[in-house]
Short mmCIF file of C-alpha atoms in Angstrom, two decimals:
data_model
loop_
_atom_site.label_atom_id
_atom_site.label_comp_id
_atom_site.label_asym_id
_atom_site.label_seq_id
_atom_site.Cartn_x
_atom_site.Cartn_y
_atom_site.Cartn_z
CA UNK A 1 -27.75 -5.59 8.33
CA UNK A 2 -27.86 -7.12 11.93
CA UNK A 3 -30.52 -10.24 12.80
CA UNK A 4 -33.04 -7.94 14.74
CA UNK A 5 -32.79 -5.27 11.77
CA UNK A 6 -33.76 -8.09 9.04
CA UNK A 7 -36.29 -9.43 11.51
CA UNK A 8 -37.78 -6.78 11.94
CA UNK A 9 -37.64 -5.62 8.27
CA UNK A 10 -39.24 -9.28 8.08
CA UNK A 11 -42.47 -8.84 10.21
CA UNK A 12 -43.39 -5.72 8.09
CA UNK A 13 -43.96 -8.17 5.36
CA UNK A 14 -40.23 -7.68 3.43
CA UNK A 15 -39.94 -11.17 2.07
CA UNK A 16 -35.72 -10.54 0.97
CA UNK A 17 -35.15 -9.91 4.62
CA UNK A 18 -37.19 -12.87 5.73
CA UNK A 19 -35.53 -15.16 3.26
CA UNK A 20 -32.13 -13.61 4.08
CA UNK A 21 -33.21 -14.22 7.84
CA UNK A 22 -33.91 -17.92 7.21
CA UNK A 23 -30.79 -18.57 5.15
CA UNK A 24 -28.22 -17.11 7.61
CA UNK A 25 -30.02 -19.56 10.92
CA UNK A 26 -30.51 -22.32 8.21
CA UNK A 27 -27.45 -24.38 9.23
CA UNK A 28 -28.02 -24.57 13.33
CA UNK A 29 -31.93 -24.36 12.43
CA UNK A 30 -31.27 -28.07 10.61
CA UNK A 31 -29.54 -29.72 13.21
CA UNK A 32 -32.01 -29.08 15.66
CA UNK A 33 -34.73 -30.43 13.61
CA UNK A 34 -32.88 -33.40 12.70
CA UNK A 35 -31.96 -34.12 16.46
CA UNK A 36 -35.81 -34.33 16.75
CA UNK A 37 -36.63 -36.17 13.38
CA UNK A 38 -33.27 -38.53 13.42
CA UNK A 39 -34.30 -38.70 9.88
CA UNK A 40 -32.92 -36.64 7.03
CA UNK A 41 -36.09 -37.17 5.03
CA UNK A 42 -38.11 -36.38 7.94
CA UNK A 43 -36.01 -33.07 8.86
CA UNK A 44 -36.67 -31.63 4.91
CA UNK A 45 -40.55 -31.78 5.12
CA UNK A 46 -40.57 -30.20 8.69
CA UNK A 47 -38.23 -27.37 7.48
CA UNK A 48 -40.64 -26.64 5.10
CA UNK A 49 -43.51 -26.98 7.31
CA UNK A 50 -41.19 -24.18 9.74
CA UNK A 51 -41.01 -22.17 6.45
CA UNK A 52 -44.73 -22.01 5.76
CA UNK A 53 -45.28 -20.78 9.51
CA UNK A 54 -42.71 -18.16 9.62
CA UNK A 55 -44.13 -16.50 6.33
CA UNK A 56 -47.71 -16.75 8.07
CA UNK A 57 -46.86 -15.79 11.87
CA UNK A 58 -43.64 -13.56 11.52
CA UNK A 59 -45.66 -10.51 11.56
CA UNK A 60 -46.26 -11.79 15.45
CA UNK A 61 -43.02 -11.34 16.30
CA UNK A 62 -42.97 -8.37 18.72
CA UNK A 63 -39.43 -8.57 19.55
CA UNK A 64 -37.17 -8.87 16.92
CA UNK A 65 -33.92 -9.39 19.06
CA UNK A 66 -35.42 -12.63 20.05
CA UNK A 67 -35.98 -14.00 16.49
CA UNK A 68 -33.74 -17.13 17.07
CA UNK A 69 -35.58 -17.96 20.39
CA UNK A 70 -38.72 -17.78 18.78
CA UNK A 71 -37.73 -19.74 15.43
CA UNK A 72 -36.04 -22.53 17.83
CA UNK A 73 -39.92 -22.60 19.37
CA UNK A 74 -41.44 -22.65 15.69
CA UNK A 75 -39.27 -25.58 15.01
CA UNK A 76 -39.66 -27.75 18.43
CA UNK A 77 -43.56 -27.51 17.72
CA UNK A 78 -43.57 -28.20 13.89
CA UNK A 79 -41.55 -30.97 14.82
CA UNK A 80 -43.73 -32.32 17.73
CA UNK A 81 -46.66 -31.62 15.24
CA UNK A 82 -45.31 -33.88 12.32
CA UNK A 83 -44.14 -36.60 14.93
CA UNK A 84 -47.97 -36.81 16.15
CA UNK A 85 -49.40 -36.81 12.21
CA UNK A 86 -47.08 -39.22 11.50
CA UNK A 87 -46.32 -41.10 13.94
CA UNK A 88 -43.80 -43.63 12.61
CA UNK A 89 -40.68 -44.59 13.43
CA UNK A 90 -37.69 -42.79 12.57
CA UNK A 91 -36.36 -43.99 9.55
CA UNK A 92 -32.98 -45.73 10.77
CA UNK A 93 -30.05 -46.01 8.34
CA UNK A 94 -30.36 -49.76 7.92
CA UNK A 95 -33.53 -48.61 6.16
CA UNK A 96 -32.44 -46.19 4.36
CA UNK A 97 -31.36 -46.70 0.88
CA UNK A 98 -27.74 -47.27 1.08
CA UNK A 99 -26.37 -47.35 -2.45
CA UNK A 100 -24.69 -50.92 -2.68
CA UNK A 101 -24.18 -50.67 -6.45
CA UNK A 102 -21.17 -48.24 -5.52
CA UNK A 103 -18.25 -50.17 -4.61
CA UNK A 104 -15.79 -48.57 -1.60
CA UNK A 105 -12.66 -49.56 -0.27
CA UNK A 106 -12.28 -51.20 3.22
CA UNK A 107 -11.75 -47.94 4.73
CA UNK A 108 -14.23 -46.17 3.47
CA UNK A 109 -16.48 -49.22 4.38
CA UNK A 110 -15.18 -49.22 8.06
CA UNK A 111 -15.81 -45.25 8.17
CA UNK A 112 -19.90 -45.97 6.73
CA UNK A 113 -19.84 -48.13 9.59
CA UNK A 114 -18.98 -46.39 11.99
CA UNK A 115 -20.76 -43.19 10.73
CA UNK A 116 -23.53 -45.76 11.23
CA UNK A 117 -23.25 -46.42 14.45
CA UNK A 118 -22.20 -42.96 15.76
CA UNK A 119 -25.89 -41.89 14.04
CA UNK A 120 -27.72 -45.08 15.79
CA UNK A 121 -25.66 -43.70 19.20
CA UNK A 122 -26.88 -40.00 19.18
CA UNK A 123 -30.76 -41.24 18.21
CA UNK A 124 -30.78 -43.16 21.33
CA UNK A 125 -30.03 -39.85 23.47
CA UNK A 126 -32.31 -37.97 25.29
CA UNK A 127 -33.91 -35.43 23.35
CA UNK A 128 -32.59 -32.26 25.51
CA UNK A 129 -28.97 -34.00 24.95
CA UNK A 130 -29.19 -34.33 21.47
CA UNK A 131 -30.38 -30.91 20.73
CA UNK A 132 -27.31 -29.29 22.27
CA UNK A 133 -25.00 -31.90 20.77
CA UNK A 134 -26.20 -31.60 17.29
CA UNK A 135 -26.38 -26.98 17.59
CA UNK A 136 -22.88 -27.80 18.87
CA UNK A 137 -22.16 -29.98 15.92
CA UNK A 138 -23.17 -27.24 13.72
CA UNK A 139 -19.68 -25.33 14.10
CA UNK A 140 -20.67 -22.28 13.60
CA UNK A 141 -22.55 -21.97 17.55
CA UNK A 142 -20.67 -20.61 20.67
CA UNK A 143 -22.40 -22.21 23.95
CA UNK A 144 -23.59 -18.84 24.40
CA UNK A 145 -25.75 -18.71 21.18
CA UNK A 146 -26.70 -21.88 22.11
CA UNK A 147 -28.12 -20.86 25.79
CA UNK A 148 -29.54 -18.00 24.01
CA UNK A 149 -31.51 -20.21 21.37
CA UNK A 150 -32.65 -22.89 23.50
CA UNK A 151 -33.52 -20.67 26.61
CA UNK A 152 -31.11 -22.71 28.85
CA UNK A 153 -28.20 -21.37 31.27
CA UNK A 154 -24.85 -21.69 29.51
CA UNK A 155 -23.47 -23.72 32.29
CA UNK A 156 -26.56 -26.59 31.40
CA UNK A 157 -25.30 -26.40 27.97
CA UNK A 158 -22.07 -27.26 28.95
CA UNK A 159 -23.14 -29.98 31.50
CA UNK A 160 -25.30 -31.24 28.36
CA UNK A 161 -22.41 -31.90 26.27
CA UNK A 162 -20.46 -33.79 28.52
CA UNK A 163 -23.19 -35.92 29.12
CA UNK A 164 -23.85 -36.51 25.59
CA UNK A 165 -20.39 -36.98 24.64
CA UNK A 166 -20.01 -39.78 27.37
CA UNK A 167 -23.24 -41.57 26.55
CA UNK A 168 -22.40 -41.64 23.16
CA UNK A 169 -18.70 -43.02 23.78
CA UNK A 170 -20.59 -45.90 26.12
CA UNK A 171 -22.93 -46.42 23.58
CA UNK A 172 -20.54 -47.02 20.71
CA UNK A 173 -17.90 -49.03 23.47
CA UNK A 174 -21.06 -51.06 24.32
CA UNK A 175 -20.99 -49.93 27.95
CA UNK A 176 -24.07 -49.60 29.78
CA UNK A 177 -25.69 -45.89 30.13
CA UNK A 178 -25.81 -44.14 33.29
CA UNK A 179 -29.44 -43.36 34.87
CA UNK A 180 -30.10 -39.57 32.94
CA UNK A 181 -30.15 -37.00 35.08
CA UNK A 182 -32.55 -34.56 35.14
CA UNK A 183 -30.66 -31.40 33.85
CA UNK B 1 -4.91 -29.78 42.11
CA UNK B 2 -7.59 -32.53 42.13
CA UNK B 3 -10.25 -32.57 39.58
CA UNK B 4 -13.52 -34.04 39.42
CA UNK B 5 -14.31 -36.49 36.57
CA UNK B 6 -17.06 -33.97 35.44
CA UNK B 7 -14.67 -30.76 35.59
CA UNK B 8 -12.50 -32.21 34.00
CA UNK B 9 -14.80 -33.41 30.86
CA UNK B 10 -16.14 -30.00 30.96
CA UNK B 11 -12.77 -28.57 30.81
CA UNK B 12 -11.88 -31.36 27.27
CA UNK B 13 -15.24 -30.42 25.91
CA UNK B 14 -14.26 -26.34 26.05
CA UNK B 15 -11.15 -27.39 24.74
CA UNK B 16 -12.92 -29.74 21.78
CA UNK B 17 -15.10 -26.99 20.82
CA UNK B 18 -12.70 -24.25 21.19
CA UNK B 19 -14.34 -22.33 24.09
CA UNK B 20 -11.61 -22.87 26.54
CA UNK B 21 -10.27 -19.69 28.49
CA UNK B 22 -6.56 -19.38 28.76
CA UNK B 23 -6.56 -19.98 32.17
CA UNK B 24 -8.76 -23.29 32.26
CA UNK B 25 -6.74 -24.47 29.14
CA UNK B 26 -3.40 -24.13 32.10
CA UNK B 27 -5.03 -26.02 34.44
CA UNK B 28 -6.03 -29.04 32.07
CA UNK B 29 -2.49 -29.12 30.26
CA UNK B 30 -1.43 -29.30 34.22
CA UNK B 31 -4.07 -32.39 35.18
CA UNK B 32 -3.10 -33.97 31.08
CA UNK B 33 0.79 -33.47 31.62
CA UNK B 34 0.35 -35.81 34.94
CA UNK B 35 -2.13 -38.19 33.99
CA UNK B 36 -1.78 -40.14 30.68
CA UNK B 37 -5.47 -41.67 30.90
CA UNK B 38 -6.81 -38.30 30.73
CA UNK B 39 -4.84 -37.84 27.54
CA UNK B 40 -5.73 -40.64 26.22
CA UNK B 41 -9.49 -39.36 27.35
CA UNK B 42 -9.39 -36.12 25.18
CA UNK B 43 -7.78 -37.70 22.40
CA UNK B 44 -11.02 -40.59 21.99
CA UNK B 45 -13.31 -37.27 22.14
CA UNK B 46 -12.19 -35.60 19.76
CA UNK B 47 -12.04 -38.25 17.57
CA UNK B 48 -15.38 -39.43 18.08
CA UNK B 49 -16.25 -35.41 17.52
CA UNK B 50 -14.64 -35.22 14.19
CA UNK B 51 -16.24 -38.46 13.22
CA UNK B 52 -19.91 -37.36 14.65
CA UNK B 53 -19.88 -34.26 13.11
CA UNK B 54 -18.68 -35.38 9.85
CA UNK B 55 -21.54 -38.46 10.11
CA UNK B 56 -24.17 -35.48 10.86
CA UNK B 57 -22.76 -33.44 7.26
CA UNK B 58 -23.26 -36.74 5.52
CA UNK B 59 -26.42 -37.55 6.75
CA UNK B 60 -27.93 -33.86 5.89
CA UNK B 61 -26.18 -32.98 2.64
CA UNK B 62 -29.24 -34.09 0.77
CA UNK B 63 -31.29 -31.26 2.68
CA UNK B 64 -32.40 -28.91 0.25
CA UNK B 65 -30.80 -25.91 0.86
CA UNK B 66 -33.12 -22.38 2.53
CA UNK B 67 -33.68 -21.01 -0.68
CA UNK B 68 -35.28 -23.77 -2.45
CA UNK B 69 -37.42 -24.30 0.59
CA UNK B 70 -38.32 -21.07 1.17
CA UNK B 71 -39.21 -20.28 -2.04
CA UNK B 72 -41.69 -23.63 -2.44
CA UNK B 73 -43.39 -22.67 1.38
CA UNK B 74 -43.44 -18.85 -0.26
CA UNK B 75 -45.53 -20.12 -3.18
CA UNK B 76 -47.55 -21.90 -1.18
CA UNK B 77 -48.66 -19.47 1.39
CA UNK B 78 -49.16 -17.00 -1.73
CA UNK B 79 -47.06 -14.30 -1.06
CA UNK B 80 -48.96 -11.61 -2.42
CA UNK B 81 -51.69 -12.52 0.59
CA UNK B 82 -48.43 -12.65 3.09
CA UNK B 83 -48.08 -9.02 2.17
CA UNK B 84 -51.67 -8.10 2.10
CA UNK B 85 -52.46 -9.94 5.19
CA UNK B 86 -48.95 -8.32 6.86
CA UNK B 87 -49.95 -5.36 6.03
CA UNK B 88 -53.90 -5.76 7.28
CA UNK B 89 -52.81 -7.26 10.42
CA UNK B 90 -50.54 -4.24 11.05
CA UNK B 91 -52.74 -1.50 10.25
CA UNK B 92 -55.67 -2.81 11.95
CA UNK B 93 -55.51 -0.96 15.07
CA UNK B 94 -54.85 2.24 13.27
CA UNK B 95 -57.92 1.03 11.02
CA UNK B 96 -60.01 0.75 14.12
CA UNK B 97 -59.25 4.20 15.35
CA UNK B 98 -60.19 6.20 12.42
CA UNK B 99 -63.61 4.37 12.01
CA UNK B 100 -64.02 5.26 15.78
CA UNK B 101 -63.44 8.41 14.80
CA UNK B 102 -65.46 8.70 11.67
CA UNK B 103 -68.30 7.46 14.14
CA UNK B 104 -67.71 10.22 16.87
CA UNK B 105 -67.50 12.69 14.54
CA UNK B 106 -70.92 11.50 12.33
CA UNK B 107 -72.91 11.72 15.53
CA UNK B 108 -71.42 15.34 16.65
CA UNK B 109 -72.35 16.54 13.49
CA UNK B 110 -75.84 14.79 13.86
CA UNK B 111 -76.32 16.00 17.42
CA UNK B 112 -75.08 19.49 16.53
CA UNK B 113 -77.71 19.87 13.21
CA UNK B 114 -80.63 18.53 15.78
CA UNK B 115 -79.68 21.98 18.53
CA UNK B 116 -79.57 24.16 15.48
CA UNK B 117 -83.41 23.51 14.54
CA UNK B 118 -84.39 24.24 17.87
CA UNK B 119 -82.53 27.32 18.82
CA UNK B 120 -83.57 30.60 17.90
CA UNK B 121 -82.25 34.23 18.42
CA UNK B 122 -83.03 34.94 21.87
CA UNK B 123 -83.46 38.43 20.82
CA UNK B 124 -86.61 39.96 21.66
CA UNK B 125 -89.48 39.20 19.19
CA UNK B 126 -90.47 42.62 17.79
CA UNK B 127 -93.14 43.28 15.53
CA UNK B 128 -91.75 45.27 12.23
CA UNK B 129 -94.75 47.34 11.78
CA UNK B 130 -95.43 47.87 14.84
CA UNK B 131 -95.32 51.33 17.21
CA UNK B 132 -93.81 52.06 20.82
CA UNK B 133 -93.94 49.67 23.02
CA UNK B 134 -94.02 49.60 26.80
CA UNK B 135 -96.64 52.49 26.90
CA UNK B 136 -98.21 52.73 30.23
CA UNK B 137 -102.14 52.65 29.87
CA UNK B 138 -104.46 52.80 32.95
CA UNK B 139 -106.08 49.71 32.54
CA UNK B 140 -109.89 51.42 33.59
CA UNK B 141 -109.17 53.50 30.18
CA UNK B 142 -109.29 50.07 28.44
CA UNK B 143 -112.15 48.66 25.99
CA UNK B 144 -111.94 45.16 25.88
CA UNK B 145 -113.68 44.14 22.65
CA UNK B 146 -113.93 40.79 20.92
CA UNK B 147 -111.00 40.52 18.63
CA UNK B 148 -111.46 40.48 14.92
CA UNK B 149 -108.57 38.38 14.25
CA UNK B 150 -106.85 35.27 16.22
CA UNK B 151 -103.34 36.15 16.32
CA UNK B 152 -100.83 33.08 16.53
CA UNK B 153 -96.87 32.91 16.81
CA UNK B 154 -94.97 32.55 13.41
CA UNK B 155 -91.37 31.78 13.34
CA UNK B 156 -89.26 33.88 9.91
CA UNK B 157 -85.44 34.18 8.71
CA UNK B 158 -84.64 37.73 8.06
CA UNK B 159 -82.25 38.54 4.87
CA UNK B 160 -79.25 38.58 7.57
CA UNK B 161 -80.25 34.64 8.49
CA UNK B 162 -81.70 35.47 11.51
CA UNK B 163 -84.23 34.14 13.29
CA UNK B 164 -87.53 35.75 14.25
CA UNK B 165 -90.89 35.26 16.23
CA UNK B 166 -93.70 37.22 15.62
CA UNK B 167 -97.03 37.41 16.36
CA UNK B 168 -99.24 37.38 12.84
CA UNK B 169 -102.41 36.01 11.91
CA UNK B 170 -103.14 33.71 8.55
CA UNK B 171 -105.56 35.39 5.71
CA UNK B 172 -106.19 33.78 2.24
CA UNK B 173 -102.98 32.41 2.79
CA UNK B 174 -100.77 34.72 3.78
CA UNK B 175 -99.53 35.91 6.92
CA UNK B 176 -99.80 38.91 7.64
CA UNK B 177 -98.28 40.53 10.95
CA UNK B 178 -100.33 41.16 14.16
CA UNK B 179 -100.65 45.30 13.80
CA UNK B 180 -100.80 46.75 17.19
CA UNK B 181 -102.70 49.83 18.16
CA UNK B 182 -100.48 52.94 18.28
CA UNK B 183 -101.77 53.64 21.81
CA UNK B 184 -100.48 50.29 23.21
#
């Protein structure tokens, strides 16, 4: 069965279709949250928050062939919600707890490192940057779906990427960022 | 050809994420083949690709997956209210319209029993026991005496159901009807 099919299936209260609905967008619906919460902790308790407000609002949903668009707009508020109840600082992975009972070879040291610092690099983006990096991330997203989902012209998502990719490669060389633009 | 710095990431990045038409993918093997920096370019990218997305799978394996989640916000909301609610929300317009209705058709019915108690057969009240009518009588041949009997309208349903005025007069209780003189 098609997205629009389940979605609508969904709003007439069918709680497989809605649950089949959230599984199949659960990978790229992740990433975005976590490019707002840079936190994996963070990202689980919003997703759940997103959960609670699809089940209560999805019979709102008057066009079903715009279910991602509208669960992309579920997510960007839940998240802005929890950031303003919160309001704490992103747990960093310094602060994390990083297993140091577990003993790994130099390479797999040097790779934790640099995971590290690729992570610290794409939390200091800008937020519109990060989103398209991290849906892109996802692997399963053509730019397309990702205009689609985040409202923007393909051609921005594109321009979006390269910027992201070069701030994060002068953020991880140690080269000073470029002034962002605006798109 | 000469490339801009931004065409040409554009053009790596389609290539990175495998969105790179035949055509574009020809002009930057052309702009790679003759410059070695560019090469060199691409091949940090896609490194640093493979390494962020791999550093992005770490970081949100411990995610719980949909299911799990879904199924905790599910109890939580109470799904058998979701349904209810779903349902209620749905069906509220089509509630709305047969109340309206229901109303409407209350006060016809209302409206129409209040113009049955006042209506009447318009057919001409006649006097059952009565004799011709419409006689013509010179009116010098009249005696005017003082009547017995005050005669008053009465309002009766024949055995048919219909509806009848008559002229009668009230004695010990019963009416009895106005009796005309066969001359009249």
């Amino acid at each position: 069965m098609n997205e629009s099919a389940l979605a609508c299936q969904a709003s007439r209260g069918d709680k497989e279709a809605l649950k089949q609905l959230l599984t199949k967008n659960w990978d790229w619906l992740k990433r975005l949250v976590y490019s707002y919460m840079s936190s994996a902790v963070d990202t689980e308790d919003v997703l759940q928050n997103i959960c609670i407000r699809v089940i209560t609002k999805i019979h709102t949903l008057n066009e079903p062939e715009r279910f991602k668009q509208w669960l992309a707009a579920v997510a960007r508020n839940e998240a802005i919600d929890y950031r303003r109840k919160n309001r704490r600082q992103p747990l960093r992975l310094e602060e994390s707890e990083i297993d140091n009972s577990i003993q790994y070879d130099d390479d797999t040291v040097e790779r934790k490192d640099l995971e590290r610092q690729v992570l610290k690099a794409i939390d200091q983006l800008p937020e519109k940057y990060r989103e398209v990096l991290l849906l892109q991330l996802s692997g399963n997203m053509t730019y397309g779906e990702i205009s689609e989902t985040l409202d923007i012209p393909v051609t921005t998502v594109q321009i979006r990427l390269v910027r992201a990719r070069r701030m994060v490669k002068d953020i991880l060389t140690g080269k000073e960022i470029d002034r962002i633009p605006r798109t | 050809m000469n490339m801009s710095n931004e065409m040409l990431e554009i053009l790596m990045g389609k290539q990175i994420d495998s969105e790179i038409t035949p055509s574009e993918k020809c002009l930057l093997d052309k702009h790679l083949e003759a410059d070695e920096q560019s090469r060199e370019l691409l091949k940090e990218l896609s490194r640093m690709n493979d390494i962020t997305a791999e550093s992005i799978d770490n970081e949100l394996a411990s995610v719980k997956s949909a299911e799990e989640i879904f199924e905790t916000a599910w109890k939580k909301t109470g799904g058998v209210s979701y349904n209810y609610t779903c349902w209620l929300k749905k069906n509220l317009k089509f509630a709305y319209g047969l109340a309206a209705g229901f109303l409407i058709g209350i006060m016809l019915q209302m409206n129409s029993a209040v113009l049955d108690n006042n209506t009447f057969d318009s057919g001409l009240a006649s006097n059952p026991g009565a004799g011709k009518v419409g006689l013509e009588i010179p009116i010098e041949d009249l005696k005017f005496e003082p009547p017995e009997r005050n005669v008053d309208y009465y309002m009766f349903t024949d055995t048919d159901g219909r509806r009848w005025m008559m002229e009668a007069y009230r004695e010990n209780n019963n009416i009895q009807p106005a009796m005309y003189y066969k001359g009249f």
